[in-house]
Tab-separated table of C-alpha atoms and ligand atoms in Angstrom:
chain	number	residue	atom	x	y	z
A	763	MET	CA	-19.687	-10.212	-15.695
A	764	SER	CA	-17.469	-7.352	-14.672
A	765	ILE	CA	-18.715	-4.949	-12.029
A	766	THR	CA	-19.688	-1.351	-12.709
A	767	ARG	CA	-18.199	1.746	-11.139
A	768	ASP	CA	-21.421	2.255	-9.170
A	769	GLN	CA	-21.062	-1.230	-7.751
A	770	ALA	CA	-17.473	-0.430	-6.716
A	771	VAL	CA	-18.708	2.718	-4.974
A	772	ALA	CA	-21.342	0.636	-3.191
A	773	MET	CA	-18.650	-1.796	-2.015
A	774	ASP	CA	-16.850	1.121	-0.357
A	775	VAL	CA	-20.063	2.185	1.368
A	776	ASP	CA	-20.444	-1.338	2.775
A	777	ASP	CA	-16.765	-1.685	3.689
A	778	ARG	CA	-16.296	-1.898	7.466
A	779	LEU	CA	-12.566	-1.149	7.047
A	780	ALA	CA	-13.217	2.093	5.166
A	781	PRO	CA	-12.611	4.359	8.206
A	782	LEU	CA	-9.001	3.104	8.431
A	783	ARG	CA	-8.165	5.194	5.372
A	784	GLU	CA	-8.663	8.299	7.524
A	785	GLN	CA	-5.413	7.446	9.278
A	786	PHE	CA	-3.371	8.489	6.245
A	787	VAL	CA	-2.206	11.587	4.457
A	788	LEU	CA	-3.100	10.896	0.839
A	789	PRO	CA	-2.713	13.576	-1.811
A	790	GLU	CA	-5.888	14.732	-3.540
A	791	GLY	CA	-6.478	13.176	-6.942
A	792	VAL	CA	-3.964	10.391	-6.487
A	793	ILE	CA	-4.693	6.665	-6.596
A	794	TYR	CA	-1.747	5.240	-4.740
A	795	LEU	CA	-0.994	1.654	-5.741
A	796	ASP	CA	2.622	1.532	-4.639
A	797	GLY	CA	2.252	0.826	-0.926
A	798	ASN	CA	4.147	-2.402	-1.626
A	799	SER	CA	7.225	-0.265	-2.319
A	800	LEU	CA	6.671	2.675	0.044
A	801	GLY	CA	3.671	2.690	2.354
A	802	ALA	CA	1.656	5.906	2.735
A	803	LEU	CA	2.272	8.422	5.515
A	804	PRO	CA	0.170	7.985	8.670
A	805	LYS	CA	-1.233	11.265	10.016
A	806	THR	CA	0.334	10.590	13.426
A	807	THR	CA	3.886	10.292	12.125
A	808	ALA	CA	4.813	13.937	11.585
A	809	SER	CA	3.768	15.073	15.061
A	810	ARG	CA	5.317	12.013	16.705
A	811	VAL	CA	8.643	12.572	14.954
A	812	GLN	CA	8.421	16.278	15.688
A	813	SER	CA	7.922	15.520	19.369
A	814	VAL	CA	10.858	13.107	19.432
A	815	ILE	CA	13.007	15.810	17.906
A	816	ALA	CA	11.735	18.874	19.770
A	817	ASN	CA	10.959	17.437	23.209
A	818	GLU	CA	12.936	14.268	23.624
A	819	TRP	CA	16.081	15.195	21.746
A	820	GLY	CA	15.737	18.976	22.009
A	821	GLN	CA	14.853	19.290	25.678
A	822	ASP	CA	15.664	16.049	27.466
A	823	LEU	CA	18.755	15.322	25.423
A	824	ILE	CA	20.656	12.203	26.438
A	825	ALA	CA	18.303	11.458	29.337
A	826	SER	CA	15.768	10.387	26.714
A	827	TRP	CA	17.541	7.066	26.272
A	828	ASN	CA	15.952	6.211	29.625
A	829	SER	CA	13.152	8.718	30.197
A	830	ALA	CA	11.624	8.381	26.729
A	831	GLY	CA	12.532	4.700	26.458
A	832	TRP	CA	14.672	5.131	23.342
A	833	ILE	CA	16.776	2.150	24.320
A	834	ASP	CA	13.717	-0.140	24.308
A	835	LEU	CA	12.409	0.986	20.912
A	836	PRO	CA	13.835	-1.987	18.961
A	837	ARG	CA	12.051	-4.400	21.291
A	838	ARG	CA	8.861	-2.391	21.783
A	839	THR	CA	8.368	-1.934	18.056
A	840	GLY	CA	9.331	-5.590	17.615
A	841	ASP	CA	6.520	-6.568	19.991
A	842	GLN	CA	4.039	-4.605	17.886
A	843	ILE	CA	5.217	-6.358	14.720
A	844	ALA	CA	5.087	-9.735	16.490
A	845	ARG	CA	1.303	-9.334	16.673
A	846	LEU	CA	1.162	-9.106	12.881
A	847	ILE	CA	3.287	-12.148	12.102
A	848	GLY	CA	2.117	-14.727	14.644
A	849	ALA	CA	5.147	-14.331	16.911
A	850	ARG	CA	5.115	-13.728	20.658
A	851	ALA	CA	6.143	-10.664	22.587
A	852	GLY	CA	9.906	-10.597	23.086
A	853	GLU	CA	10.649	-12.581	19.925
A	854	VAL	CA	11.062	-9.790	17.350
A	855	VAL	CA	13.479	-6.879	17.193
A	856	VAL	CA	13.654	-3.960	14.820
A	857	ALA	CA	17.097	-3.060	13.509
A	858	ASP	CA	19.107	-2.178	10.425
A	859	SER	CA	17.768	-2.965	6.960
A	860	THR	CA	16.226	-6.075	5.459
A	861	SER	CA	19.470	-6.769	3.584
A	862	VAL	CA	21.559	-6.565	6.760
A	863	ASN	CA	19.110	-8.682	8.756
A	864	LEU	CA	19.158	-11.291	6.021
A	865	PHE	CA	22.916	-11.500	6.361
A	866	LYS	CA	22.540	-12.084	10.099
A	867	VAL	CA	19.897	-14.803	9.954
A	868	LEU	CA	21.327	-16.570	6.928
A	869	SER	CA	24.698	-16.724	8.691
A	870	ALA	CA	23.058	-18.162	11.782
A	871	ALA	CA	21.131	-20.707	9.722
A	872	VAL	CA	24.284	-21.744	7.853
A	873	ARG	CA	26.226	-22.137	11.079
A	874	ILE	CA	23.490	-24.262	12.654
A	875	THR	CA	23.350	-26.643	9.700
A	876	LYS	CA	27.151	-26.699	9.393
A	877	ALA	CA	27.498	-27.817	13.004
A	878	ARG	CA	25.002	-30.644	12.712
A	879	ASP	CA	25.640	-31.736	9.129
A	880	PRO	CA	28.796	-30.374	7.455
A	881	GLU	CA	28.037	-32.271	4.238
A	882	ARG	CA	25.245	-29.868	3.471
A	883	THR	CA	26.841	-26.969	1.615
A	884	VAL	CA	24.110	-25.646	-0.654
A	885	ILE	CA	21.849	-22.645	-0.160
A	886	VAL	CA	18.835	-22.651	-2.464
A	887	SER	CA	16.774	-19.657	-3.456
A	888	GLU	CA	14.521	-18.638	-6.304
A	889	ARG	CA	16.004	-17.089	-9.400
A	890	SER	CA	13.193	-14.543	-9.311
A	891	ASN	CA	13.858	-13.561	-5.691
A	892	PHE	CA	14.514	-9.893	-4.951
A	893	PRO	CA	18.121	-9.227	-6.033
A	894	THR	CA	19.411	-7.966	-2.688
A	895	ASP	CA	18.487	-11.332	-1.141
A	896	LEU	CA	20.461	-13.111	-3.834
A	897	TYR	CA	23.437	-10.767	-3.534
A	898	ILE	CA	23.610	-11.275	0.221
A	899	ALA	CA	23.250	-15.037	-0.180
A	900	GLN	CA	25.986	-15.077	-2.842
A	901	ALA	CA	28.451	-13.266	-0.610
A	902	LEU	CA	27.616	-15.491	2.322
A	903	ALA	CA	27.955	-18.666	0.264
A	904	GLU	CA	31.394	-17.504	-0.866
A	905	GLN	CA	32.427	-16.751	2.686
A	906	TYR	CA	31.543	-20.287	3.831
A	907	GLY	CA	32.662	-22.081	0.683
A	908	TYR	CA	29.026	-22.960	0.011
A	909	HIS	CA	27.168	-22.970	-3.270
A	910	LEU	CA	24.146	-20.772	-3.960
A	911	ARG	CA	21.786	-22.607	-6.260
A	912	LEU	CA	18.982	-20.685	-7.933
A	913	VAL	CA	15.897	-22.524	-9.068
A	914	GLU	CA	12.505	-21.786	-10.561
A	915	LYS	CA	9.451	-21.886	-8.345
A	916	GLU	CA	8.409	-25.295	-9.671
A	917	GLU	CA	11.848	-26.734	-8.864
A	918	ILE	CA	11.984	-25.750	-5.185
A	919	VAL	CA	10.662	-28.996	-3.762
A	920	ASP	CA	13.051	-31.107	-5.842
A	921	ALA	CA	15.945	-28.956	-4.651
A	922	ILE	CA	15.367	-30.170	-1.095
A	923	ASN	CA	18.016	-32.887	-1.066
A	924	PRO	CA	20.845	-34.110	1.223
A	925	GLN	CA	23.118	-31.267	0.072
A	926	LEU	CA	20.689	-28.536	1.052
A	927	ALA	CA	21.626	-26.539	4.134
A	928	VAL	CA	19.258	-23.580	3.932
A	929	LEU	CA	16.266	-22.753	1.786
A	930	LEU	CA	15.892	-18.978	1.446
A	931	LEU	CA	12.539	-17.853	0.112
A	932	THR	CA	10.639	-14.622	-0.152
A	933	HIS	CA	7.065	-15.367	0.856
A	934	VAL	CA	5.410	-13.068	-1.707
A	935	ASN	CA	7.355	-12.538	-4.925
A	936	TYR	CA	8.101	-8.873	-5.572
A	937	ARG	CA	7.565	-9.101	-9.326
A	938	THR	CA	4.592	-11.387	-9.641
A	939	GLY	CA	2.850	-11.171	-6.270
A	940	ALA	CA	2.801	-14.985	-6.140
A	941	MET	CA	2.660	-16.273	-2.571
A	942	HIS	CA	4.255	-19.449	-1.251
A	943	ASP	CA	2.642	-21.842	1.215
A	944	MET	CA	4.838	-21.165	4.224
A	945	ALA	CA	3.631	-24.130	6.269
A	946	ALA	CA	4.003	-26.663	3.451
A	947	LEU	CA	7.469	-25.553	2.330
A	948	SER	CA	8.769	-25.200	5.883
A	949	ALA	CA	7.600	-28.753	6.612
A	950	LYS	CA	9.227	-30.058	3.427
A	951	ALA	CA	12.514	-28.282	4.154
A	952	HIS	CA	12.575	-29.688	7.688
A	953	ALA	CA	11.668	-33.202	6.533
A	954	GLY	CA	14.615	-32.917	4.151
A	955	GLY	CA	16.972	-31.925	6.969
A	956	ALA	CA	17.346	-28.251	6.012
A	957	LEU	CA	16.465	-24.940	7.629
A	958	ILE	CA	14.221	-22.346	6.042
A	959	VAL	CA	14.563	-18.565	6.065
A	960	TRP	CA	11.549	-16.515	4.986
A	961	ASP	CA	11.725	-12.928	3.754
A	962	LEU	CA	8.397	-11.262	4.583
A	963	ALA	CA	9.112	-7.938	2.832
A	964	HIS	CA	5.970	-8.132	0.707
A	965	SER	CA	3.889	-9.978	3.301
A	966	ALA	CA	4.093	-8.249	6.679
A	967	GLY	CA	1.071	-5.990	7.035
A	968	ALA	CA	-0.442	-7.371	3.827
A	969	VAL	CA	-1.291	-10.997	4.543
A	970	PRO	CA	-1.869	-12.913	7.803
A	971	LEU	CA	1.314	-14.615	8.945
A	972	HIS	CA	1.889	-17.379	11.471
A	973	VAL	CA	5.599	-17.890	11.918
A	974	HIS	CA	5.113	-20.334	14.803
A	975	ALA	CA	2.220	-22.308	13.395
A	976	ASP	CA	3.923	-22.475	9.985
A	977	ASP	CA	7.194	-23.469	11.660
A	978	ALA	CA	9.611	-21.007	10.054
A	979	ASP	CA	13.201	-21.051	11.338
A	980	PHE	CA	14.063	-17.399	10.753
A	981	VAL	CA	12.126	-14.500	9.254
A	982	ILE	CA	13.038	-10.983	8.289
A	983	GLY	CA	10.877	-8.214	6.927
A	984	CYS	CA	10.731	-4.648	5.746
A	985	GLY	CA	9.445	-1.594	7.634
A	986	TYR	CA	8.677	0.768	4.776
A	987	LYS	CA	6.334	-1.294	2.599
A	988	TYR	CA	2.993	-2.464	4.046
A	989	LEU	CA	4.098	-1.413	7.536
A	990	ASN	CA	4.090	2.260	6.480
A	991	GLY	CA	7.266	3.081	8.432
A	992	GLY	CA	8.623	5.684	6.013
A	993	PRO	CA	11.464	5.680	3.472
A	994	GLY	CA	14.344	3.512	4.648
A	995	ALA	CA	12.519	2.527	7.848
A	996	PRO	CA	14.352	-0.073	9.932
A	997	ALA	CA	13.560	-3.727	9.298
A	998	PHE	CA	12.629	-6.576	11.629
A	999	VAL	CA	13.970	-9.984	12.505
A	1000	TRP	CA	12.574	-13.065	14.251
A	1001	ALA	CA	14.352	-16.298	15.089
A	1002	HIS	CA	12.497	-19.370	16.251
A	1003	PRO	CA	13.066	-19.856	20.007
A	1004	ARG	CA	14.665	-23.242	19.254
A	1005	TRP	CA	17.486	-21.439	17.404
A	1006	VAL	CA	17.679	-17.978	18.822
A	1007	ASP	CA	20.364	-18.757	21.399
A	1008	ARG	CA	22.240	-21.333	19.328
A	1009	PHE	CA	24.649	-19.005	17.566
A	1010	GLN	CA	25.662	-15.434	17.848
A	1011	GLN	CA	24.963	-13.569	14.667
A	1012	PRO	CA	28.016	-12.305	12.776
A	1013	LEU	CA	27.509	-8.563	13.298
A	1014	SER	CA	28.461	-8.668	16.947
A	1015	GLY	CA	27.886	-5.037	17.829
A	1016	TRP	CA	27.462	-3.746	21.335
A	1017	MET	CA	23.664	-3.393	21.280
A	1018	GLY	CA	23.461	-7.167	20.914
A	1019	HIS	CA	25.774	-7.696	23.876
A	1020	ALA	CA	24.393	-9.220	27.065
A	1021	VAL	CA	25.384	-6.128	29.061
A	1022	PRO	CA	26.161	-3.318	26.611
A	1023	PHE	CA	26.657	-0.719	29.303
A	1024	ALA	CA	29.170	-2.804	31.230
A	1025	PHE	CA	31.627	-1.902	28.424
A	1026	GLU	CA	33.361	-5.241	28.674
A	1027	THR	CA	36.214	-6.015	26.308
A	1028	GLY	CA	34.861	-9.381	25.238
A	1029	TYR	CA	31.679	-10.045	23.293
A	1030	LEU	CA	28.968	-11.991	25.081
A	1031	PRO	CA	25.739	-12.174	23.084
A	1032	ALA	CA	22.487	-11.234	24.794
A	1033	SER	CA	20.115	-14.117	25.238
A	1034	GLY	CA	17.091	-14.112	22.987
A	1035	ILE	CA	16.390	-11.991	19.939
A	1036	ALA	CA	18.235	-8.952	21.354
A	1037	ARG	CA	21.462	-10.518	20.087
A	1038	TYR	CA	20.284	-9.684	16.576
A	1039	LEU	CA	20.750	-6.007	17.335
A	1040	CYS	CA	24.031	-4.497	16.224
A	1041	GLY	CA	24.567	-0.766	16.781
A	1042	THR	CA	22.667	2.152	18.257
A	1043	PRO	CA	19.020	2.252	17.125
A	1044	ALA	CA	17.915	4.942	14.656
A	1045	VAL	CA	15.530	6.553	17.140
A	1046	ILE	CA	13.826	9.032	14.819
A	1047	ALA	CA	13.263	6.425	12.144
A	1048	MET	CA	11.947	3.966	14.720
A	1049	ALA	CA	9.478	6.526	16.034
A	1050	ALA	CA	8.101	6.828	12.509
A	1051	LEU	CA	8.021	3.060	12.084
A	1052	ALA	CA	6.062	2.640	15.330
A	1053	CYS	CA	3.362	4.960	13.908
A	1054	GLY	CA	3.287	2.915	10.728
A	1055	VAL	CA	2.895	-0.387	12.557
A	1056	ASP	CA	0.175	1.165	14.722
A	1057	SER	CA	-1.701	2.079	11.541
A	1058	VAL	CA	-1.874	-1.629	10.692
A	1059	LEU	CA	-2.694	-2.696	14.259
A	1060	ALA	CA	-5.590	-0.231	14.140
A	1061	ALA	CA	-7.386	-2.894	12.088
A	1062	GLU	CA	-7.531	-5.219	15.104
A	1063	PRO	CA	-10.998	-4.046	16.259
A	1064	TYR	CA	-12.263	-4.685	12.715
A	1065	GLY	CA	-10.945	-8.221	12.471
A	1066	GLY	CA	-7.228	-7.527	12.097
A	1067	MET	CA	-5.097	-9.107	9.411
A	1068	ALA	CA	-7.839	-11.577	8.439
A	1069	ALA	CA	-10.188	-8.709	7.618
A	1070	LEU	CA	-7.437	-6.804	5.802
A	1071	ARG	CA	-6.643	-9.918	3.815
A	1072	ALA	CA	-10.271	-10.395	2.758
A	1073	LYS	CA	-10.393	-6.800	1.537
A	1074	SER	CA	-7.025	-7.057	-0.192
A	1075	LEU	CA	-8.162	-10.136	-2.118
A	1076	ALA	CA	-11.395	-8.430	-3.111
A	1077	LEU	CA	-9.446	-5.375	-4.323
A	1078	THR	CA	-6.944	-7.342	-6.385
A	1079	ARG	CA	-9.729	-9.510	-7.798
A	1080	LEU	CA	-11.738	-6.458	-8.822
A	1081	PHE	CA	-8.754	-4.826	-10.524
A	1082	ALA	CA	-7.684	-8.012	-12.307
A	1083	ASP	CA	-11.251	-8.644	-13.371
A	1084	ARG	CA	-11.561	-5.175	-14.911
A	1085	VAL	CA	-8.165	-5.443	-16.619
A	1086	SER	CA	-9.078	-8.840	-18.046
A	1087	THR	CA	-11.847	-7.188	-20.074
A	1088	PHE	CA	-9.244	-5.443	-22.273
A	1089	ALA	CA	-5.942	-7.243	-21.561
A	1090	ALA	CA	-5.865	-9.386	-24.696
A	1091	GLU	CA	-6.532	-6.437	-26.981
A	1092	PHE	CA	-3.335	-4.732	-25.742
A	1093	ASP	CA	-1.104	-7.804	-25.258
A	1094	LEU	CA	-1.219	-7.572	-21.475
A	1095	ALA	CA	-1.051	-10.714	-19.395
A	1096	ILE	CA	-2.058	-10.941	-15.756
A	1097	VAL	CA	0.893	-12.716	-14.188
A	1098	SER	CA	-0.279	-12.684	-10.570
A	1099	PRO	CA	-2.055	-15.907	-9.622
A	1100	MET	CA	-5.825	-15.562	-9.676
A	1101	ASP	CA	-6.187	-18.341	-7.114
A	1102	ASP	CA	-6.669	-16.391	-3.870
A	1103	ALA	CA	-4.510	-18.781	-1.869
A	1104	LEU	CA	-1.556	-18.093	-4.147
A	1105	ARG	CA	-1.725	-14.288	-4.430
A	1106	GLY	CA	-0.272	-11.612	-2.179
A	1107	SER	CA	-1.622	-8.056	-2.218
A	1108	GLN	CA	-0.586	-6.953	-5.698
A	1109	VAL	CA	-1.504	-7.473	-9.310
A	1110	SER	CA	1.309	-7.628	-11.850
A	1111	LEU	CA	0.762	-7.309	-15.552
A	1112	ALA	CA	3.287	-8.434	-18.135
A	1113	CYS	CA	3.606	-6.527	-21.366
A	1114	GLU	CA	5.905	-7.051	-24.299
A	1115	ALA	CA	6.851	-3.428	-24.854
A	1116	GLY	CA	6.431	0.039	-23.438
A	1117	GLY	CA	5.908	-0.976	-19.833
A	1118	TYR	CA	7.952	1.858	-18.425
A	1119	ALA	CA	6.170	4.483	-20.532
A	1120	ILE	CA	2.747	3.043	-19.728
A	1121	VAL	CA	3.450	3.381	-16.012
A	1122	GLN	CA	4.751	6.938	-16.507
A	1123	ALA	CA	1.604	7.848	-18.441
A	1124	LEU	CA	-0.502	6.405	-15.607
A	1125	ILE	CA	1.466	8.379	-13.036
A	1126	ALA	CA	0.805	11.536	-15.044
A	1127	ARG	CA	-2.901	10.750	-14.604
A	1128	GLY	CA	-2.503	10.291	-10.851
A	1129	VAL	CA	-2.395	6.490	-10.787
A	1130	ILE	CA	0.811	5.472	-9.078
A	1131	GLY	CA	2.045	1.977	-9.744
A	1132	ASP	CA	5.533	0.952	-10.726
A	1133	PHE	CA	7.554	-0.837	-13.329
A	1134	ARG	CA	10.041	-3.687	-13.137
A	1135	ALA	CA	12.064	-4.364	-16.264
A	1136	GLY	CA	12.369	-7.820	-17.690
A	1137	ASP	CA	15.778	-9.380	-18.226
A	1138	ALA	CA	17.174	-12.215	-20.311
A	1139	LEU	CA	15.494	-14.790	-18.065
A	1140	GLN	CA	12.283	-12.982	-17.252
A	1141	SER	CA	11.767	-11.375	-20.592
A	1142	ALA	CA	8.505	-9.520	-20.096
A	1143	ASP	CA	8.332	-6.105	-18.493
A	1144	ILE	CA	6.122	-6.001	-15.422
A	1145	LEU	CA	3.641	-3.303	-14.407
A	1146	ARG	CA	3.033	-3.618	-10.656
A	1147	PHE	CA	-0.027	-2.448	-8.765
A	1148	GLY	CA	-0.012	-2.890	-5.007
A	1149	PHE	CA	-3.303	-2.762	-3.108
A	1150	THR	CA	-2.893	-1.749	0.514
A	1151	PRO	CA	-6.252	-2.610	2.066
A	1152	LEU	CA	-5.828	-0.012	4.828
A	1153	TYR	CA	-6.245	2.907	2.467
A	1154	THR	CA	-7.196	1.675	-0.998
A	1155	ARG	CA	-10.864	1.907	-1.947
A	1156	PHE	CA	-12.754	-0.352	-4.325
A	1157	VAL	CA	-13.454	2.644	-6.513
A	1158	ASP	CA	-9.698	3.275	-6.691
A	1159	ALA	CA	-9.188	-0.224	-8.068
A	1160	TRP	CA	-11.967	0.336	-10.584
A	1161	ASP	CA	-10.672	3.767	-11.637
A	1162	ALA	CA	-7.081	2.543	-11.913
A	1163	ALA	CA	-8.150	-0.122	-14.395
A	1164	TRP	CA	-10.156	2.495	-16.306
A	1165	HIS	CA	-7.136	4.814	-16.511
A	1166	LEU	CA	-4.966	1.962	-17.722
A	1167	HIS	CA	-7.465	1.272	-20.465
A	1168	GLU	CA	-7.497	4.958	-21.420
A	1169	VAL	CA	-3.703	5.109	-21.589
A	1170	LEU	CA	-3.586	2.042	-23.819
A	1171	ARG	CA	-6.588	2.913	-25.975
A	1172	SER	CA	-5.387	6.460	-26.662
A	1173	GLY	CA	-1.768	5.398	-27.246
A	1174	ILE	CA	-0.702	8.453	-25.222
A	1175	TRP	CA	2.031	6.384	-23.584
A	1176	ARG	CA	3.941	6.494	-26.879
A	1177	ASP	CA	4.597	10.196	-26.315
A	1178	ALA	CA	8.354	10.749	-25.933
A	1179	CYS	CA	7.940	12.476	-22.569
A	1180	TYR	CA	6.976	9.147	-20.955
A	1181	ALA	CA	10.121	7.357	-22.077
A	1182	GLU	CA	12.558	9.409	-19.993
A	1183	ARG	CA	14.100	7.286	-17.233
A	1184	HIS	CA	14.573	8.391	-13.624
A	1185	ALA	CA	17.218	7.118	-11.203
A	1186	VAL	CA	14.646	5.200	-9.140
A	1187	THR	CA	12.025	3.236	-11.051
B	2496	LIG	C1	11.984	-4.516	-0.448
B	2496	LIG	C2	12.775	-5.759	-0.266
B	2496	LIG	C3	14.021	-5.719	0.351
B	2496	LIG	C4	14.601	-4.393	0.768
B	2496	LIG	O1	15.824	-4.511	1.369
B	2496	LIG	P1	16.529	-3.200	1.962
B	2496	LIG	O2	17.662	-3.733	2.711
B	2496	LIG	O3	15.500	-2.493	2.784
B	2496	LIG	O4	16.897	-2.335	0.821
B	2496	LIG	C5	14.682	-6.915	0.549
B	2496	LIG	N1	14.143	-8.091	0.154
B	2496	LIG	C6	12.944	-8.155	-0.450
B	2496	LIG	C7	12.394	-9.462	-0.868
B	2496	LIG	C8	12.226	-6.990	-0.689
B	2496	LIG	O5	11.056	-7.033	-1.302
């Protein structure tokens, strides 16, 4: 029994998290289901950034490094993010991009395992991991004379063997929305003598995370997806306290130095997570990111990440349930796991043909999802719909499924105008 639109509207009326949507600028007539790629704009961001530019930069100039606390932004924003991932204050910093932070933590993890067990020379990741993670891991493996082995999800546990140095996993898969059990896999990696690095790009701000309780070794994550930090927002990094001081990370820039303003000739890494900083923080971008993270922390009085998670699961379930009423007729397959414990905050649909055009036709109707092409190994095209519980309503999920049905039923997506490719998909 699939729910009616009236029932979806009633769910919004009953939704205690509904007021959180008011925090965002959302264009009229748009159902935004791409917050997993670029989070929506918080209403506070423009005036905050404007004030950083006009007052702090414009009036106070260089004094703002101290007077406005610019120099502490990587740590202050890191402390905010720590609350979302189960880390403690002082354990997270914001810096650089996810790709760059992955290079830092993977290098540290490789050097730790190399020192204690040089026979272990394999890094394992998933073939379906986000490509930048694989590219970074490839380059790093080459640099150390290691081997990067790519496996399917079902093969991960068997790949934990005496050759494994580091297991690199993305917690929620960007294509399918499938979520790993962080505690179970971390325990298995450790029992097998390896370290584990988790990429939280599609998790932070979307699902509750417990990096301590789940015993991760290193985590990195993205600022511009569910954290709503704005395009190209800086990323974050956490290292377990047992490792954080063990090795200096390879990008030994001055902001990670123990005393950057002593201008010493030799590098001495800061103690703690500050050593994962490299160069001067992007102050304007970090001001925007802080607003984005605040928009997620605003859920704390309503039950925080646990409440957001419950809503996210209800949203994705509703959408998948509606789509399942017509999926077979149009050769669509729901590829995201329908078991709540195994699903992140998105629903991905596989289709044999026309995926790009279908998404373009949806966008023309105001339903913004995105498209990920299949390749030789993952043959089906994927239509992705991300459900950010902070600002997505139940009626949006219902309407999005209705629009998808309309696009497919009418065949409008076959119109040539929807086939034209843009640079960013
Ligand atoms: C989005 C995403 C990234 C993005 O990396 P950038 O360095 O910000 O471009 C990296 N890894 C994963 C798994 C992602 O989903």
